[in-house]
Each structure stands twice: as structure tokens, then as C-alpha cells.
Coordinates of C-alpha atoms and ligand atoms in Angstrom, one line a residue:
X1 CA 148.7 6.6 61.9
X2 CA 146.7 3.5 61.6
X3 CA 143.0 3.4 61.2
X4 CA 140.9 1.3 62.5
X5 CA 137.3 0.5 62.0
X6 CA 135.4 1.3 65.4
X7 CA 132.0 -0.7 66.2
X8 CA 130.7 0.0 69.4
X9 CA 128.1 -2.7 69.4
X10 CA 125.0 -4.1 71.6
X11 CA 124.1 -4.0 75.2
X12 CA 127.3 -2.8 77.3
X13 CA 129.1 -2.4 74.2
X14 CA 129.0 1.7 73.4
X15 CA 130.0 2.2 77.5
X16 CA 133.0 -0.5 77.1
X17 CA 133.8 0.3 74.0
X18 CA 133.9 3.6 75.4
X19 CA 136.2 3.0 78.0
X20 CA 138.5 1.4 75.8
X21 CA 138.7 4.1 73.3
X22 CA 139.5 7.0 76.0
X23 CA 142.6 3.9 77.1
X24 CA 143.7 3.4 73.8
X25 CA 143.9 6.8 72.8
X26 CA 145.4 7.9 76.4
X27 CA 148.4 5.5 75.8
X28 CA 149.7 7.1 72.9
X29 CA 148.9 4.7 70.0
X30 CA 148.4 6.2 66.8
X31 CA 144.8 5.1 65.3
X32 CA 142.4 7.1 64.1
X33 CA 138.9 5.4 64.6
X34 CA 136.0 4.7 61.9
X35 CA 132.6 4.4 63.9
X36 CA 130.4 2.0 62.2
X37 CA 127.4 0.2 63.3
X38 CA 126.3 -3.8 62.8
X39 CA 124.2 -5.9 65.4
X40 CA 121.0 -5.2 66.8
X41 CA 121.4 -1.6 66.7
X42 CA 121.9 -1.8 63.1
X43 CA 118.7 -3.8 62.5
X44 CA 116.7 -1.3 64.4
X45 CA 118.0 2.1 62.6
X46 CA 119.3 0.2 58.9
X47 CA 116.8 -2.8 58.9
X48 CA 120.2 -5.0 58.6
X49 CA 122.6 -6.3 61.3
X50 CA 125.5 -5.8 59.1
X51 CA 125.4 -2.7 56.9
X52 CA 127.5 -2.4 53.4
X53 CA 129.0 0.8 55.0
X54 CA 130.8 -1.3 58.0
X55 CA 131.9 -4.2 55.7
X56 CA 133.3 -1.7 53.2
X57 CA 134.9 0.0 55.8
X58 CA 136.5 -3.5 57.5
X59 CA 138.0 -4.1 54.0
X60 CA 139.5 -1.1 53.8
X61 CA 141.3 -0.9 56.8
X62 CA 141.6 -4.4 57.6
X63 CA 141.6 -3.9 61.2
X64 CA 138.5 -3.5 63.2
X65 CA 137.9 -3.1 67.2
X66 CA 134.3 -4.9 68.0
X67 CA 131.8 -4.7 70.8
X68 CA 129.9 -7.6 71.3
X69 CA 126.8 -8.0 69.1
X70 CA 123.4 -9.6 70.2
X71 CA 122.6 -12.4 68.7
X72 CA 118.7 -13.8 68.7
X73 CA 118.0 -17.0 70.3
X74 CA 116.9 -19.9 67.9
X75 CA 115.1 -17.4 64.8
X76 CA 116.1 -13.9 63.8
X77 CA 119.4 -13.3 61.8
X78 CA 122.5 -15.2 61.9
X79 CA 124.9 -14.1 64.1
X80 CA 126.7 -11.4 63.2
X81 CA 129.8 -12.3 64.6
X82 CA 129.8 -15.5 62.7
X83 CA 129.0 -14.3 59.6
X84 CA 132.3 -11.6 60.0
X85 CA 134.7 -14.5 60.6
X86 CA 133.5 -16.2 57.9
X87 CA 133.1 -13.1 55.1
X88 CA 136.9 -11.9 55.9
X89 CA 138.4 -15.8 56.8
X90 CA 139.4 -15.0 60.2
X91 CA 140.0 -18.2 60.4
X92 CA 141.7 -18.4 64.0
X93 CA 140.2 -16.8 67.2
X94 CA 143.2 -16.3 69.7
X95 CA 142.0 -16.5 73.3
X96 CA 144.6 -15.9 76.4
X97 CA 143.4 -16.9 79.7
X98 CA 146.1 -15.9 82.2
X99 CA 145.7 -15.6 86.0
X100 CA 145.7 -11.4 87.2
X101 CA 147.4 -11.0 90.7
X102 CA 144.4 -9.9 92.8
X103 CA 141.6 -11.7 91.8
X104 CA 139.6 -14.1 93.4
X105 CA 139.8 -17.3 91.9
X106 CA 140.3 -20.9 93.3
X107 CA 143.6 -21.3 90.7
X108 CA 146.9 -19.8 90.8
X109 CA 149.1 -19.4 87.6
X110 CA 146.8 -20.3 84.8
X111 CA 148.5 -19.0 81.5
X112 CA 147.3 -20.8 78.7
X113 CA 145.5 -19.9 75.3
X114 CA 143.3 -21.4 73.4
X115 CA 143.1 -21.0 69.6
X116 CA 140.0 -21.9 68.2
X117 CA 139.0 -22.9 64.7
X118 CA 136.8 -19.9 63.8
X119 CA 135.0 -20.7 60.6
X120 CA 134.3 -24.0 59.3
X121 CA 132.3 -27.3 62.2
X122 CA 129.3 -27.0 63.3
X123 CA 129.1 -23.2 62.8
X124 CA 129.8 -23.6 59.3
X125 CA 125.9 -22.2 59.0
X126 CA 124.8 -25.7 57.4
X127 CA 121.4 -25.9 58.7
X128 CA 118.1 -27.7 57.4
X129 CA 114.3 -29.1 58.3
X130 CA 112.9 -31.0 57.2
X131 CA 108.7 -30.2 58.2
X132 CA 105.7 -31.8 57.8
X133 CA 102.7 -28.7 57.8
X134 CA 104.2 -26.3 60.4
X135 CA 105.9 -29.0 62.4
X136 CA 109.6 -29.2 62.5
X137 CA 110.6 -33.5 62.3
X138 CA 114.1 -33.3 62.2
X139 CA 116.6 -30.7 62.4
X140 CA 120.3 -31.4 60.7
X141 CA 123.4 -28.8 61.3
X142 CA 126.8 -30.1 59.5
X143 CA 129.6 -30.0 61.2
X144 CA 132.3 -29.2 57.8
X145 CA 135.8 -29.8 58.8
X146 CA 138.5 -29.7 56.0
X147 CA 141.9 -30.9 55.2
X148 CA 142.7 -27.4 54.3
X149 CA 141.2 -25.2 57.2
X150 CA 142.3 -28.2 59.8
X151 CA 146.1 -27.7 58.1
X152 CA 145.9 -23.8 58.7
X153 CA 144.8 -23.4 62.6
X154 CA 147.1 -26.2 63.3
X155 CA 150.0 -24.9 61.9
X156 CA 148.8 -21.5 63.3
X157 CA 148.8 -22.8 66.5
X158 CA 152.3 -24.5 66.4
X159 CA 153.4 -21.2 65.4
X160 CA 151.9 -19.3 67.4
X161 CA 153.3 -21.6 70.3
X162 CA 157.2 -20.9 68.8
X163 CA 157.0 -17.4 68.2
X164 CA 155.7 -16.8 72.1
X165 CA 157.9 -18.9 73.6
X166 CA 155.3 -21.3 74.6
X167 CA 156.4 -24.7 75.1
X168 CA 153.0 -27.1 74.7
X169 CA 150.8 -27.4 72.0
X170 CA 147.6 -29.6 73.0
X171 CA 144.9 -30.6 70.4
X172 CA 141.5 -31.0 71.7
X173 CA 138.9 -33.2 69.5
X174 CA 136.3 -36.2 70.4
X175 CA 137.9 -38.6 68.1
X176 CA 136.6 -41.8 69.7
X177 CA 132.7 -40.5 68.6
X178 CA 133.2 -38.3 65.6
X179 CA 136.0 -39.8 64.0
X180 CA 135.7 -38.2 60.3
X181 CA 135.7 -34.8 61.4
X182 CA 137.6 -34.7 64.7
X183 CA 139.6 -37.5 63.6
X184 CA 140.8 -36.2 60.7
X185 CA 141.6 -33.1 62.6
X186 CA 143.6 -35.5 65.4
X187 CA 145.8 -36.7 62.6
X188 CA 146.8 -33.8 61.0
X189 CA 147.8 -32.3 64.2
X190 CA 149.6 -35.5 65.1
X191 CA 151.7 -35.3 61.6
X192 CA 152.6 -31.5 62.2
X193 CA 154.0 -31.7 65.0
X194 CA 156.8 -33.3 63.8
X195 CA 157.5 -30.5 61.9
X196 CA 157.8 -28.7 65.2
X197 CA 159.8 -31.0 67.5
X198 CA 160.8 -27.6 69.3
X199 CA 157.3 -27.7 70.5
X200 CA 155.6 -30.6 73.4
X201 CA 152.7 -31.6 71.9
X202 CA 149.7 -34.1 73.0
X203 CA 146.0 -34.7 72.6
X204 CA 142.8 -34.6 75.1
X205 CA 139.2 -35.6 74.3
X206 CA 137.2 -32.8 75.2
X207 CA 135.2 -34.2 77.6
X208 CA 138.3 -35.5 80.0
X209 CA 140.1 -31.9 79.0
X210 CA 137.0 -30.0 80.5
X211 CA 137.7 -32.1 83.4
X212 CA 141.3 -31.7 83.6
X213 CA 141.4 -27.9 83.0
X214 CA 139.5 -26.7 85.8
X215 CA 141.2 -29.8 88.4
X216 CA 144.8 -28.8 86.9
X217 CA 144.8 -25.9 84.7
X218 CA 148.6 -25.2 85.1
X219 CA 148.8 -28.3 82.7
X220 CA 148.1 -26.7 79.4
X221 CA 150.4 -24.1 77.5
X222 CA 148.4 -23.5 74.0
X223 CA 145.0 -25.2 73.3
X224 CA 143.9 -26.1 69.5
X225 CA 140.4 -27.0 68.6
X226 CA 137.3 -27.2 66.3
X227 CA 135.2 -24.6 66.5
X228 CA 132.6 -25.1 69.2
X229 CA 135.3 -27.0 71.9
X230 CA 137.0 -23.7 71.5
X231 CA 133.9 -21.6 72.0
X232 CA 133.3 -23.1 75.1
X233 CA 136.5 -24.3 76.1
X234 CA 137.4 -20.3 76.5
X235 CA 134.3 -19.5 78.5
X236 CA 135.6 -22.3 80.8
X237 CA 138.9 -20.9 80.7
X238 CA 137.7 -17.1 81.6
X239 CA 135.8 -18.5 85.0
X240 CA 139.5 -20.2 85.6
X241 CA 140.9 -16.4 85.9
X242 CA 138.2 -14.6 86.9
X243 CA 135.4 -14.5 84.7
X244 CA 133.9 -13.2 81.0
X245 CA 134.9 -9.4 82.1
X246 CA 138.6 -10.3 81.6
X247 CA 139.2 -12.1 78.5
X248 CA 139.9 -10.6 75.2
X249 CA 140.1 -12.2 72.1
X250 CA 141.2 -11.8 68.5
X251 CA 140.3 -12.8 64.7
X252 CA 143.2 -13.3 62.7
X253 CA 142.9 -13.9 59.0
X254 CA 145.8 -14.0 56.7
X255 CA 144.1 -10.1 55.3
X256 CA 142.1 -9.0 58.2
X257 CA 142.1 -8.7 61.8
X258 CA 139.0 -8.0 64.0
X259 CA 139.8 -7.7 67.7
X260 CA 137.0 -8.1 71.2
X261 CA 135.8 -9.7 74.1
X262 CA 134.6 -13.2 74.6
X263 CA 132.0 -12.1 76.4
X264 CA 128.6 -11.0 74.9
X265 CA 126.5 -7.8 74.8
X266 CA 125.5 -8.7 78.8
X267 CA 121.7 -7.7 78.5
X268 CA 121.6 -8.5 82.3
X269 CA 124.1 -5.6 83.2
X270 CA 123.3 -3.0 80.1
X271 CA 123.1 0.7 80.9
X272 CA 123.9 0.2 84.9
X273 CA 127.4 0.9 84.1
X274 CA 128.6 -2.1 85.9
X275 CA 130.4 -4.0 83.2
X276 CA 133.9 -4.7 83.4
X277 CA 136.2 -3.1 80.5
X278 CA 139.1 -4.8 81.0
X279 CA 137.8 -7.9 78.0
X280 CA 137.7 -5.2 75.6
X281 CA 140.9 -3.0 77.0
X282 CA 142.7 -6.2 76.7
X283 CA 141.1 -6.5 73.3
X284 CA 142.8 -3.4 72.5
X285 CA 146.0 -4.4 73.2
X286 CA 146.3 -7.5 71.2
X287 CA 145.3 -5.2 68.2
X288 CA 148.1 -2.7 69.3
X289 CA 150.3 -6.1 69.0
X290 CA 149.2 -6.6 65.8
X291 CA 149.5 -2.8 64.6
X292 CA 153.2 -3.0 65.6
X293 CA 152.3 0.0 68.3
X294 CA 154.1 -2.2 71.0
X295 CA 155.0 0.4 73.6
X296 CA 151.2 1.5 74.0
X297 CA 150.2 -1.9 74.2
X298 CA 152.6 -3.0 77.0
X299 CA 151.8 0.7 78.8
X300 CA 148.1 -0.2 78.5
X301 CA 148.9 -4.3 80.0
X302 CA 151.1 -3.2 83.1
X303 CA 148.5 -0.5 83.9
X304 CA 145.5 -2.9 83.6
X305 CA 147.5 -5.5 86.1
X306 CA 148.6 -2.8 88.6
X307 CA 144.5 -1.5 88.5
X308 CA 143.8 -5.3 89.4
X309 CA 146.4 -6.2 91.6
X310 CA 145.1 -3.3 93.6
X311 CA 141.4 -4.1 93.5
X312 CA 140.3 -1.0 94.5
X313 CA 138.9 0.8 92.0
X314 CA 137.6 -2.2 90.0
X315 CA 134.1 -3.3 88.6
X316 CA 131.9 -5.3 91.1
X317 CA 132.7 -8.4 89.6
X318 CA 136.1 -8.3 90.6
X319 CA 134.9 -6.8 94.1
X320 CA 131.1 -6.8 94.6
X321 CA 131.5 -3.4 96.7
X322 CA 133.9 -1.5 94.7
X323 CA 131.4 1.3 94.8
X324 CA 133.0 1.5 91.0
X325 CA 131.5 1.4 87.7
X326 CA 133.1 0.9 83.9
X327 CA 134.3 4.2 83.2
X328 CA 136.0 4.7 87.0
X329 CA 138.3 1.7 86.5
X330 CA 138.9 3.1 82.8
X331 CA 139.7 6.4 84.5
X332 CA 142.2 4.5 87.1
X333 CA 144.0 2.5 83.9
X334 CA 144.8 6.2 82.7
X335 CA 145.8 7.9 86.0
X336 CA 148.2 4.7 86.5
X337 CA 149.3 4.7 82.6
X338 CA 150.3 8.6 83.2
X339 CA 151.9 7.9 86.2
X340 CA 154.4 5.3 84.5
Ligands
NAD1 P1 127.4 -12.8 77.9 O1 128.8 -13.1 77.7 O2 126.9 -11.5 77.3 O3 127.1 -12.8 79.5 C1 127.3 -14.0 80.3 C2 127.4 -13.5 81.8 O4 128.6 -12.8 81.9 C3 126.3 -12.5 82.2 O5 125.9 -12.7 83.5 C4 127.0 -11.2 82.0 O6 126.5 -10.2 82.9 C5 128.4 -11.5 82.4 N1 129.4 -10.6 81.7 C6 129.7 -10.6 80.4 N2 130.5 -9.6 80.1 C7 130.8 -9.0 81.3 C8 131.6 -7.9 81.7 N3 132.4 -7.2 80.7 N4 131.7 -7.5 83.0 C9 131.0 -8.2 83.9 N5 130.2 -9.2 83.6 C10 130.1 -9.6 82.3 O7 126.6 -14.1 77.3 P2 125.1 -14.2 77.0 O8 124.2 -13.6 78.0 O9 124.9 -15.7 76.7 O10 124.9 -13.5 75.6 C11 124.3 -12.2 75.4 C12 124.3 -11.8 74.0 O11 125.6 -11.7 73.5 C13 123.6 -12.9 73.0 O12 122.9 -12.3 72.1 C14 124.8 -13.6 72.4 O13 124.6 -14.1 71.2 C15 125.8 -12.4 72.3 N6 127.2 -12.8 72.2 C16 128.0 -12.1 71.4 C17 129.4 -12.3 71.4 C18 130.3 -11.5 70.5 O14 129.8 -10.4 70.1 N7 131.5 -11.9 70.2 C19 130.0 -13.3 72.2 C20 129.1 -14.1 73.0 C21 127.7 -13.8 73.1

């Protein structure tokens, strides 16, 4: 029995999270959950977005299953979500965008993943004024890339790329401009993959790769970047397969593990039970990966892709009138996992 720490989260995250519980727990995985609370819903009841009890509970279980957590734009707290890479040095953010038979996209066969640098560049939470009276002058945010953290998601990535069978590794960066930070993380790549001559590797400035991933997306295997390329590199790569609703994500330190969505808490679809589960179901299943509980997880995956292939009984993203809502397409995922 494995427990994991449960937080439900902001917006659409209770009725996803949800969802993905009843999946989870219908596949036969072993976990036992630990609700906890951070995000906005912890500021309003706790007065802090990230309560002593959830941390204390993340380090003792080491695994945790996320909702997404709002964020306030420009002022309020600092995002939670950055703040839990950087506490427990979940230092690479695995994101798989891979086409689903039956959706609706102009792209066929997109499998690529992009592993993103998840705690040091510009989110490194480096951030000063400098004012005169009440007006802001100049603003500064420093972007921090070391030798160190560059060496570990690069060599993550590589092995990553070997242990899945993947045959490409491709390191994104803007060199030509920023060429301490992004350079530096160029030429360590460069040097490591000869330690992987197994693996295809080559480079892209991000600007041209942006370009080149939604004209030929077939062209990339595994993606490694700096941390903001990555963040929006996989948003770019979700509306490649079919949008936000279908990519998962996980944090990967060398101690802990958080798995969600890449989406956010959706404020636009909150409470209308509309939102798609399958980010967070998916979610679920890389943290089944990683708890070794690998016949729930590929039980949970073939049911997901039949529910999709179908696209009947699907959110209205994937078919604007399904006439189905979040916890119907959870329900399908189980009545096709039970009849397996
Ligand atoms: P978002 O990802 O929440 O939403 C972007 C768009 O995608 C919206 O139109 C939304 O309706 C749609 N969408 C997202 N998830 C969906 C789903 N499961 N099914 C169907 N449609 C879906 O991004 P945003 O609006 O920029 O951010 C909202 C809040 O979430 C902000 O406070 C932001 O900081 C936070 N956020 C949190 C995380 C996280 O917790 N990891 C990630 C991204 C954003």
C-alpha cells in the first residue's frame, strides 16, 4: 500500500481531482490518499497558500497527486506551484504530448515529450524594483542557470530518452541572444551527448523550434529546456494533440515526486462541470509508473484511449455536444476499465 498525499486544489481541481481519485482507486492500485490543502483555498480557510501540515505530509510520503493551484496575477503570493518544485528540488517537469486516435487536431502522430528545467532561469524567484515614491522605474528578474542544475535535466533527459526507447534528444535554448545562460546550457548538452551516442541529438533556438513544432511536429522525439521554453513549449505542445485537458505532467526530484496537469485551475469553466479529466487521469498514471503499480497504470491508459477513440462520452472540448460533463467521462474510463 502506498500513500500518497492528495491535494485537490483551485477552480476545477476538487471535481477533477475527483474524477481521478474514483479512476485510480477503480483500477486496482494500492494507495491510500492524504487530503491536504494549499492554493487559494488554503489562503482563504489557513491565511497561507501552503500550510505546514501539506508540506509535512509531501515529505513524508514523498509522493503527492496535485490539482492545479491559482496563482495571482502580478501581486499576491508566489505561486505555489513554484515554490513546491523548488522546496522538494523537483528539478525536472516531464511532459508527454502524444496524439489520441479520435481527436480533432490538424496533426497526426505527434509523440514527443518535453522535459523542462523546473527550478532554477527566470523562475528562480529573483525579483527586484527599484522605486522612486510609489513609482516602479525599473523592474529586474534573474534568470539563474547553473553548471550543476544544467548537468542534471540534461543528463535526465538523455536518460530518460534511453530508458523509453526514444531515439532523439533535442536541446532547445536562444544561444545567439543570451549566450551565458542558454549558452552555457547549449554546451553542456552538446558535451553529453557524447556520452550517449545511442541517442540522435541536435539543437533549435526556440523561436525557429516554436515554428517548426506546430509546421512538423513528427520531427521531435524528447525536448530539453530552460525553464520558461519548457513552460510554454508544453502548452504549445498540448494544442498539437488536442488541448490543456489532455496533458499530464510530472515533478521528479531525486527524493520526491509530485504528479498533475499542465493546465491551470480553469476559472473560466469552474463548478460547470465541464472540464476535462483526462490531464489529471493521465497525471495519475505517470505516478502509478513511478509507484511501480504498472498493471493499474496501463489498465487506466488503454481505457482512457478507447473512451477517446470513441468520442462519445467525452468532455465538450473534445466534442462541443457531448451532452457530457467531468464525472460522465470518469464514469465511462471505469465501465471500459471493468470491462477489460
Ligand atoms: P488554464 O490552464 O487554467 O486555462 C487555459 C484555458 O484552457 C482555459 O480556457 C481553460 O478553460 C482551458 N482548460 C484548462 N484545463 C482544462 C480542462 N481540464 N478541460 C477543458 N479545458 C481546460 O490557464 P490560465 O487560465 O492561464 O490559469 C488559471 C490559473 O491557474 C492561474 O491562477 C494560473 O496561475 C494557474 N495555473 C496553475 C498551474 C498548476 O497548478 N500547475 C498551471 C498553470 C496555471
Amino acid at each position: 500500500m502506498h500513500t500518497v498525499t492528495l491535494i485537490p486544489g483551485d477552480g476545477i481541481g476538487p471535481s477533477i481531482m475527483d474524477a481521478a481519485v474514483r479512476v485510480i482507486e477503480a483500477s486496482g492500485a494500492r494507495i491510500r490518499w492524504e487530503r491536504q490543502i494549499a492554493g487559494m483555498v488554503a489562503m482563504e480557510t489557513l491565511g497561507t497558500p501552503l500550510p505546514e501540515e501539506t508540506l509535512a505530509s509531501i515529505r513524508q510520503n514523498r509522493v503527492a497527486f496535485k490539482g492545479p493551484l491559482t496563482t495571482p496575477v502580478a501581486g499576491g503570493y508566489r505561486s505555489v506551484n513554484v515554490q513546491l518544485r523548488q522546496m522538494f528540488k523537483l528539478y525536472a517537469n516531464v511532459r508527454p504530448a502524444i496524439t489520441f486516435e479520435g481527436t480533432k487536431t490538424p496533426f497526426k502522430n505527434v509523440d514527443m515529450v518535453i522535459i523542462r528545467e523546473n527550478t532554477e532561469g527566470l523562475y528562480s524567484g529573483i525579483e527586484h524594483e527599484i522605486r522612486a515614491d510609489d513609482e516602479i522605474l525599473a523592474a529586474e528578474t534573474i534568470a539563474l542557470i547553473t553548471r550543476a542544475g544544467s548537468e542534471r535535466i540534461i543528463r535526465f533527459a538523455f536518460e530518460y530518452a534511453r530508458k523509453h526507447g526514444r531515439k532523439r534528444v533535442t536541446v532547445v535554448h536562444k544561444a545567439n541572444i543570451l549566450k551565458t545562460t542558454t549558452g552555457m546550457f547549449l554546451e553542456i548538452a552538446r558535451n553529453m551527448a557524447n556520452d550517449f551516442p545511442d541517442i540522435e541529438f541536435n539543437d533549435r533556438i526556440i523561436d525557429a523550434c516554436a515554428m517548426r513544432m506546430v509546421m512538423s511536429p513528427q520531427e521531435f522525439d524528447v525536448i530539453v529546456t530552460t525553464n520558461l521554453f519548457g513552460d510554454i513549449l508544453s502548452d504549445l505542445a498540448a494544442g498539437l494533440v488536442g488541448g490543456l485537458g489532455l496533458i499530464a505532467g510530472a515533478n521528479i526530484g531525486h527524493e520526491y515526486a509530485i504528479f498533475e496537469a499542465v493546465h491551470g485551475s480553469a476559472p473560466d469553466i469552474a463548478g460547470k462541470n465541464i472540464a476535462n479529466p483526462t490531464a489529471v487521469i493521465l497525471a495519475g498514471v505517470m505516478m502509478l509508473d513511478h509507484l511501480h503499480e504498472h498493471e493499474a497504470a496501463r489498465r487506466i491508459e488503454q481505457a482512457v484511449r478507447e473512451v477517446i477513440r470513441e468520442c462519445r462520452c467525452v468532455t465538450p472540448d473534445l466534442k462541443p455536444d457531448s451532452g457530457f460533463g467531468t464525472q460522465d467521462m470518469a464514469d465511462e474510463i471505469i465501465r471500459k476499465m471493468q470491462a477489460q
